[in-house]
Amino acid sequence: MMRWRGAMLDISRHYFDAAFIKKTLSSLAIFDYNTLHLHLTDDQGWRLESKVFPLLHEVGSIRKQSQNNHGLLEPTYDGKEHSGYLTQDDVREIVSHANSLGMQVIPEINIPGHTGALLAAYPQFGINKAAVEVSGRWGISDYLLRPFPETFEFLEKVFQEVATLFPSEYIHVGGDESLIDNWLKDPEVVAWMKNQDFLTTKDVFIYFMREVEKIIKGLGKKMVTWDDAFAFDPEQATQATVMSWRGDAIAQIALDHGREVIQGPVFPTYFDYSQEVSESEPLAIGGPVTLDDVLAFIPLPGVTGVQFQLWSEYIQSPVHAEYMMWPRAAALAYRCWGKGEDFESYFAERKAKLDELGVTIRDQNPLKRLNIAHLGIGEYYRGFDTDQMMQTLEKSAIAGEVAEFN
Ligand code: ACM
């Protein structure tokens, strides 16, 4: 079996509590998943208690309101506060439950972009030390950490605390979708760049991630990043494990450069994309990623693992999260490490266990689907076409750029 059999749950955009995370671990274990990657921080929320920097959860876990329409539209908001974070006791419970199932839990603290919630708590580490609010809007934001010694001293303490809570072999440090030219908007960063002989913001990014790599290595951990951090400059990038989300080509380049690769391409492993393009589905980022698409996935030879992603901008309830996960999570397991004659019998043999846990499964028969209209955060909108999205992403990955969506 593949070494990394993964699932990612985004608890930043919408918070999911320890009870749901433990239930999810139990359901994933039925299908021999061994890794749960928790996306703990982003612009929209910091979801982990910190005793060292308490403002991270005290300020960073609360946003005033949330966008309740698609990210491509002029935002409208629900006017409701959204909050929540895992206490350190929650984490110990989650890790202990995972251990009992033979699974590991990988924490992701996303830097240097996707740091709106961190900067709402500690703005002194961001460009121009600007005041920031925890964001209620979906999409990529301008927030960026400064590449200065005080930032790395702060991050070292943050990662130290994270490492004491999560015994995993790996720590994920994000590195995706960082709008690095924003460094040029901070005169102190520009002056520092001149001083360091850094000509481009890519040089700064490489430096930043290398500093973080030293921290993670110093903690005896292996670092994982999204493929962006590698693709910016494959020759200069850190040695971190590459989690490729922008297609096979960048994954293959990472393999050719001797990196460990975890494949989690938008198509067909982003389970926040709808399983059918239909107004009877809840609002999703786009689609489709069908069950058959998942069953047809062929991992590249030589990868360390495969992982599905459940981003949660458009998903705010456990029932909805499960509706998006199942049966696609079972299909990915069958395709990548499962045994048996065919998917139907593989799934049928294990379905009773999911039922015992009370897991919601999207039925292939439309007549048997639960009434799902109430699950979404807002009105149905077509959103991104999966094929077009992949073309955009693949191009941006090869060019070493952040993808532009609109
Ligand atoms: C990603 O979807 N930004 C990894």
Coordinates of C-alpha atoms and ligand atoms in Angstrom, one line a residue:
M1 CA 0.0 0.0 0.0
M2 CA 1.0 3.6 -0.6
R3 CA 2.9 5.1 2.3
W4 CA 0.7 8.3 2.6
R5 CA -3.0 7.6 2.2
G6 CA -4.4 11.0 3.0
A7 CA -7.4 13.2 3.5
M8 CA -7.3 16.9 4.1
L9 CA -9.9 18.7 6.1
D10 CA -10.0 22.6 6.1
I11 CA -11.2 23.7 9.5
S12 CA -10.2 27.3 8.9
R13 CA -12.8 28.5 6.5
H14 CA -15.5 26.8 8.5
Y15 CA -14.7 25.3 11.9
F16 CA -15.3 21.5 12.5
D17 CA -14.9 20.4 16.1
A18 CA -13.0 17.5 17.7
A19 CA -16.0 15.2 17.7
F20 CA -16.4 15.5 14.0
I21 CA -12.7 15.1 13.3
K22 CA -12.6 11.9 15.4
K23 CA -15.7 10.6 13.6
T24 CA -14.0 11.4 10.3
L25 CA -10.8 9.6 11.3
S26 CA -13.0 6.5 12.2
S27 CA -14.7 6.6 8.8
L28 CA -11.5 7.1 6.9
A29 CA -9.8 4.2 8.7
I30 CA -12.5 1.8 7.3
F31 CA -10.9 2.5 3.9
D32 CA -7.3 2.2 5.1
Y33 CA -6.5 5.9 5.1
N34 CA -3.6 6.5 7.4
T35 CA -3.2 10.3 7.3
L36 CA -5.4 13.2 8.2
H37 CA -4.0 16.6 7.2
L38 CA -5.7 19.4 9.2
H39 CA -5.6 22.8 7.5
L40 CA -5.6 24.7 10.7
T41 CA -4.9 28.3 9.7
D42 CA -5.8 30.6 6.9
D43 CA -7.0 34.2 6.2
Q44 CA -10.5 33.2 7.6
G45 CA -9.5 31.7 10.9
W46 CA -6.8 30.4 13.2
R47 CA -8.1 27.2 14.7
L48 CA -5.5 26.0 17.2
E49 CA -5.1 27.1 20.8
S50 CA -1.7 28.6 21.5
K51 CA -0.4 29.0 25.1
V52 CA 2.6 30.8 23.7
F53 CA 0.8 33.4 21.6
P54 CA -2.8 33.3 22.9
L55 CA -4.0 36.1 20.6
L56 CA -3.6 33.6 17.7
H57 CA -6.8 31.8 18.9
E58 CA -8.3 34.6 21.0
V59 CA -8.4 37.0 18.0
G60 CA -7.6 34.8 15.1
S61 CA -10.4 32.3 15.6
I62 CA -13.2 34.8 15.3
R63 CA -14.5 36.5 12.2
K64 CA -17.4 39.0 12.1
Q65 CA -19.2 37.4 9.2
S66 CA -18.8 35.1 6.2
Q67 CA -19.4 35.4 2.5
N68 CA -22.5 33.5 1.6
N69 CA -22.2 33.5 -2.2
H70 CA -19.7 32.2 -4.7
G71 CA -16.2 33.7 -4.6
L72 CA -16.4 34.8 -8.2
L73 CA -19.4 37.0 -7.4
E74 CA -19.6 40.4 -5.7
P75 CA -19.5 39.2 -2.1
T76 CA -22.6 39.2 0.1
Y77 CA -22.3 38.3 3.8
D78 CA -24.3 36.4 6.3
G79 CA -23.9 39.0 9.1
K80 CA -23.1 36.1 11.6
E81 CA -20.0 35.8 13.7
H82 CA -18.1 32.5 13.0
S83 CA -15.6 31.2 15.5
G84 CA -14.0 28.0 17.0
Y85 CA -10.7 26.5 17.6
L86 CA -9.2 23.2 18.8
T87 CA -8.0 23.4 22.4
Q88 CA -4.8 21.6 23.2
D89 CA -6.8 18.9 25.0
D90 CA -8.9 18.5 21.8
V91 CA -5.7 17.9 19.8
R92 CA -4.5 15.3 22.3
E93 CA -7.8 13.5 22.0
I94 CA -7.7 13.6 18.2
V95 CA -4.1 12.4 18.1
S96 CA -4.8 9.6 20.6
H97 CA -7.9 8.5 18.6
A98 CA -5.8 8.6 15.4
N99 CA -3.1 6.5 17.1
S100 CA -5.6 3.9 18.1
L101 CA -6.6 3.6 14.4
G102 CA -3.0 3.5 13.2
M103 CA -3.3 7.0 11.6
Q104 CA -1.2 10.1 11.8
V105 CA -2.5 13.7 12.0
I106 CA -0.5 16.3 10.1
P107 CA -0.9 19.9 11.1
E108 CA -0.7 22.7 8.5
I109 CA 0.2 26.2 9.6
N110 CA 0.0 28.2 6.3
I111 CA 2.8 30.7 5.6
P112 CA 3.9 33.2 4.3
G113 CA 0.5 34.0 2.5
H114 CA -2.9 32.9 3.7
T115 CA -1.9 34.6 7.0
G116 CA -4.9 37.0 7.6
A117 CA -5.9 35.4 10.9
L118 CA -2.4 35.3 12.2
L119 CA -1.9 39.0 11.3
A120 CA -5.2 40.0 12.8
A121 CA -3.6 38.8 16.1
Y122 CA 0.0 39.9 15.5
P123 CA 0.1 42.6 12.7
Q124 CA 3.7 43.4 13.4
F125 CA 4.8 40.4 11.4
G126 CA 3.0 41.5 8.2
I127 CA 3.8 43.9 5.4
N128 CA 3.8 47.5 6.6
K129 CA 2.6 46.1 10.0
A130 CA -0.8 46.9 8.7
A131 CA -3.9 46.3 10.9
V132 CA -5.8 43.3 9.5
E133 CA -9.2 41.7 10.3
V134 CA -9.9 38.0 10.1
S135 CA -11.3 37.8 6.6
G136 CA -14.9 36.7 5.8
R137 CA -14.3 36.7 2.1
W138 CA -13.3 33.7 0.0
G139 CA -10.4 33.8 -2.5
I140 CA -6.7 34.7 -2.4
S141 CA -5.7 37.7 -0.2
D142 CA -2.8 40.1 -0.1
Y143 CA -1.6 39.2 3.4
L144 CA 2.1 38.3 3.6
L145 CA 4.6 37.8 6.4
R146 CA 7.7 40.0 6.5
P147 CA 11.0 38.1 5.9
F148 CA 12.6 39.5 9.0
P149 CA 14.4 37.8 11.9
E150 CA 11.6 38.6 14.3
T151 CA 9.1 36.8 12.1
F152 CA 11.3 33.7 12.1
E153 CA 11.7 33.9 15.9
F154 CA 8.0 34.0 16.2
L155 CA 7.5 31.2 13.7
E156 CA 10.0 29.0 15.5
K157 CA 8.0 29.3 18.7
V158 CA 4.8 28.7 16.9
F159 CA 6.1 25.5 15.2
Q160 CA 7.8 24.4 18.4
E161 CA 4.4 24.4 20.1
V162 CA 2.7 22.7 17.2
A163 CA 5.4 20.0 17.2
T164 CA 4.8 19.3 20.9
L165 CA 1.1 18.8 20.1
F166 CA 1.3 16.7 17.0
P167 CA 3.8 13.8 17.1
S168 CA 3.6 13.4 13.3
E169 CA 6.7 12.8 11.2
Y170 CA 5.7 15.9 9.0
I171 CA 4.6 19.5 9.5
H172 CA 2.9 21.2 6.5
V173 CA 3.8 24.9 6.1
G174 CA 1.5 25.8 3.2
G175 CA 3.5 28.0 0.9
D176 CA 0.7 28.3 -1.7
E177 CA -0.8 31.3 -3.4
S178 CA 1.5 33.8 -1.8
L179 CA 1.2 37.2 -3.7
I180 CA 4.9 37.8 -3.2
D181 CA 5.0 41.1 -5.1
N182 CA 3.2 42.6 -2.1
W183 CA 6.6 42.6 -0.4
L184 CA 7.5 45.5 -2.8
K185 CA 4.7 47.6 -1.1
D186 CA 6.6 47.6 2.2
P187 CA 9.5 50.1 2.0
E188 CA 11.3 48.3 4.9
V189 CA 11.2 45.1 3.0
V190 CA 12.4 46.8 -0.2
A191 CA 15.4 48.4 1.7
W192 CA 16.2 45.0 3.3
M193 CA 16.1 43.3 -0.2
K194 CA 18.7 45.8 -1.5
N195 CA 20.8 45.2 1.5
Q196 CA 20.7 41.4 1.0
D197 CA 21.2 41.7 -2.8
F198 CA 17.9 40.1 -3.4
L199 CA 16.8 41.1 -6.9
T200 CA 13.4 39.6 -7.1
T201 CA 10.5 38.7 -4.7
K202 CA 11.0 35.0 -5.8
D203 CA 14.5 35.3 -4.2
V204 CA 12.8 36.5 -1.0
F205 CA 10.3 33.7 -1.1
I206 CA 13.0 31.1 -1.5
Y207 CA 14.9 32.6 1.4
F208 CA 11.8 32.7 3.5
M209 CA 11.0 29.0 2.9
R210 CA 14.6 28.0 3.6
E211 CA 14.5 29.8 6.9
V212 CA 11.3 27.9 7.7
E213 CA 12.9 24.6 6.6
K214 CA 15.7 25.2 9.1
I215 CA 13.1 25.6 11.8
I216 CA 11.2 22.5 10.9
K217 CA 14.3 20.4 10.5
G218 CA 15.5 21.7 13.9
L219 CA 12.4 20.3 15.4
G220 CA 13.2 16.9 13.9
K221 CA 10.3 17.0 11.5
K222 CA 10.0 16.8 7.7
M223 CA 8.5 19.8 6.0
V224 CA 5.6 19.6 3.4
T225 CA 4.6 22.5 1.2
W226 CA 2.0 22.9 -1.6
D227 CA 3.5 22.7 -5.0
D228 CA 3.6 26.5 -5.4
A229 CA 6.6 26.7 -3.0
F230 CA 8.5 24.3 -5.2
A231 CA 7.3 25.6 -8.6
F232 CA 8.4 29.2 -8.0
D233 CA 12.0 27.9 -8.5
P234 CA 12.5 24.1 -8.7
E235 CA 16.3 24.6 -8.7
Q236 CA 16.4 26.7 -5.6
A237 CA 13.4 25.4 -3.6
T238 CA 13.7 23.7 -0.3
Q239 CA 13.9 19.9 -0.1
A240 CA 10.4 19.7 1.3
T241 CA 7.9 17.1 0.3
V242 CA 5.8 18.5 -2.5
M243 CA 2.0 18.3 -2.2
S244 CA 1.0 18.8 -5.8
W245 CA -2.5 20.2 -6.4
R246 CA -1.9 21.7 -9.9
G247 CA -1.7 18.6 -12.0
D248 CA 0.7 15.8 -13.1
A249 CA 3.3 17.9 -14.8
I250 CA 4.5 19.8 -11.7
A251 CA 4.3 16.5 -9.7
Q252 CA 6.5 14.8 -12.3
I253 CA 9.0 17.7 -12.2
A254 CA 9.2 17.4 -8.4
L255 CA 9.8 13.7 -8.7
D256 CA 12.5 14.3 -11.3
H257 CA 14.1 16.8 -8.8
G258 CA 14.2 14.0 -6.2
R259 CA 11.4 15.3 -4.0
E260 CA 8.9 13.2 -2.2
V261 CA 5.5 13.9 -3.8
I262 CA 2.0 13.6 -2.4
Q263 CA -0.5 13.9 -5.2
G264 CA -3.7 15.8 -4.6
P265 CA -4.8 17.3 -7.9
V266 CA -7.9 19.5 -8.1
F267 CA -9.2 17.0 -10.6
P268 CA -10.2 14.5 -9.2
T269 CA -9.2 14.9 -5.5
Y270 CA -10.8 18.3 -4.6
F271 CA -13.9 17.0 -3.0
D272 CA -15.3 20.5 -2.4
Y273 CA -16.1 20.4 -6.1
S274 CA -19.6 19.1 -6.7
Q275 CA -20.2 15.5 -7.8
E276 CA -22.6 16.7 -10.5
V277 CA -23.2 20.1 -12.2
S278 CA -26.8 20.6 -11.2
E279 CA -28.9 23.2 -9.4
S280 CA -30.1 20.4 -7.1
E281 CA -26.6 20.3 -5.6
P282 CA -25.6 22.7 -2.8
L283 CA -23.4 25.7 -3.7
A284 CA -19.9 24.5 -4.4
I285 CA -16.7 26.0 -5.7
G286 CA -17.3 24.4 -9.1
G287 CA -17.5 21.0 -10.7
P288 CA -17.8 18.3 -11.6
V289 CA -15.6 15.7 -9.9
T290 CA -17.7 12.6 -10.4
L291 CA -17.4 9.2 -8.7
D292 CA -16.2 7.8 -12.1
D293 CA -13.6 10.6 -12.3
V294 CA -12.2 9.5 -9.0
L295 CA -12.3 5.8 -10.0
A296 CA -10.3 6.6 -13.2
F297 CA -7.5 8.4 -11.4
I298 CA -4.0 7.0 -12.0
P299 CA -1.3 8.1 -9.6
L300 CA 2.1 8.8 -11.1
P301 CA 4.7 6.0 -10.5
G302 CA 7.0 6.9 -7.7
V303 CA 4.7 9.1 -5.6
T304 CA 4.8 8.7 -1.8
G305 CA 1.1 9.2 -1.5
V306 CA -2.3 10.5 -2.6
Q307 CA -4.7 12.7 -0.8
F308 CA -8.2 14.2 -1.2
Q309 CA -8.9 17.7 -0.1
L310 CA -12.1 19.0 1.6
W311 CA -11.8 22.8 1.5
S312 CA -14.6 24.3 3.5
E313 CA -15.5 27.8 2.1
Y314 CA -18.8 26.4 0.9
I315 CA -19.2 23.7 3.5
Q316 CA -20.3 24.5 7.1
S317 CA -21.9 21.4 8.5
P318 CA -20.7 17.9 9.2
V319 CA -23.6 16.4 7.2
H320 CA -22.5 18.5 4.2
A321 CA -18.9 17.6 4.6
E322 CA -19.8 13.9 4.6
Y323 CA -22.1 14.4 1.6
M324 CA -19.0 15.7 -0.3
M325 CA -16.7 13.0 1.0
W326 CA -18.7 9.9 0.4
P327 CA -18.6 7.8 -1.6
R328 CA -15.7 9.6 -3.4
A329 CA -13.3 9.0 -0.5
A330 CA -14.1 5.3 -0.8
A331 CA -13.5 5.4 -4.6
L332 CA -10.1 7.1 -4.1
A333 CA -9.1 4.4 -1.6
Y334 CA -10.2 1.6 -3.9
R335 CA -8.4 3.1 -6.8
C336 CA -5.1 3.8 -5.1
W337 CA -4.7 1.1 -2.5
G338 CA -7.9 -1.0 -2.3
K339 CA -8.3 -4.6 -3.2
G340 CA -11.2 -6.4 -4.7
E341 CA -13.1 -7.3 -7.9
D342 CA -14.9 -4.0 -8.4
F343 CA -15.7 -0.8 -6.5
E344 CA -19.3 -1.7 -5.9
S345 CA -18.5 -4.8 -3.9
Y346 CA -15.5 -3.1 -2.2
F347 CA -17.8 -0.3 -1.0
A348 CA -20.7 -2.6 -0.2
E349 CA -18.4 -4.7 2.1
R350 CA -17.6 -1.6 4.1
K351 CA -20.7 0.5 4.0
A352 CA -22.3 -1.1 7.1
K353 CA -19.4 0.3 9.1
L354 CA -20.0 3.8 7.8
D355 CA -23.7 3.4 8.6
E356 CA -22.8 2.4 12.1
L357 CA -20.9 5.6 12.5
G358 CA -24.0 7.5 11.2
V359 CA -22.1 8.9 8.2
T360 CA -24.0 10.7 5.4
I361 CA -23.3 9.3 2.0
R362 CA -24.4 10.9 -1.3
D363 CA -26.5 8.3 -3.1
Q364 CA -25.9 7.8 -6.8
N365 CA -29.6 7.6 -7.3
P366 CA -31.0 11.1 -7.3
L367 CA -34.3 9.8 -5.9
K368 CA -32.6 8.5 -2.8
R369 CA -30.6 11.6 -2.0
L370 CA -31.5 13.3 1.2
N371 CA -32.9 16.8 0.7
I372 CA -29.7 18.7 0.3
A373 CA -31.0 22.2 -0.6
H374 CA -30.5 23.3 3.0
L375 CA -26.8 22.2 3.2
G376 CA -25.3 25.1 1.2
I377 CA -24.1 28.4 2.4
G378 CA -26.0 30.2 -0.3
E379 CA -27.7 30.0 -3.6
Y380 CA -26.5 27.6 -6.3
Y381 CA -24.0 29.1 -8.7
R382 CA -22.2 27.2 -11.5
G383 CA -18.7 28.3 -10.3
F384 CA -15.5 26.9 -11.8
D385 CA -15.6 24.4 -14.6
T386 CA -13.2 21.7 -13.5
D387 CA -11.5 21.2 -16.9
Q388 CA -10.9 24.9 -17.4
M389 CA -9.6 25.2 -13.8
M390 CA -7.1 22.4 -14.4
Q391 CA -5.8 24.1 -17.6
T392 CA -5.3 27.4 -15.7
L393 CA -3.6 25.6 -12.8
E394 CA -1.3 23.5 -14.9
K395 CA -0.1 26.5 -16.9
S396 CA 0.5 28.5 -13.7
A397 CA 2.4 25.7 -12.1
I398 CA 4.7 25.3 -15.0
A399 CA 5.3 29.1 -15.2
G400 CA 6.0 29.2 -11.5
E401 CA 3.2 31.6 -10.9
V402 CA 0.2 32.0 -8.7
A403 CA -2.9 31.1 -10.7
E404 CA -5.3 33.8 -11.7
F405 CA -8.9 32.7 -11.7
N406 CA -10.9 35.7 -13.0
Ligands
ACM1 C1 -4.7 25.2 -2.7 O1 -5.7 24.8 -3.2 N1 -4.4 26.5 -2.6 C2 -3.6 24.3 -2.2

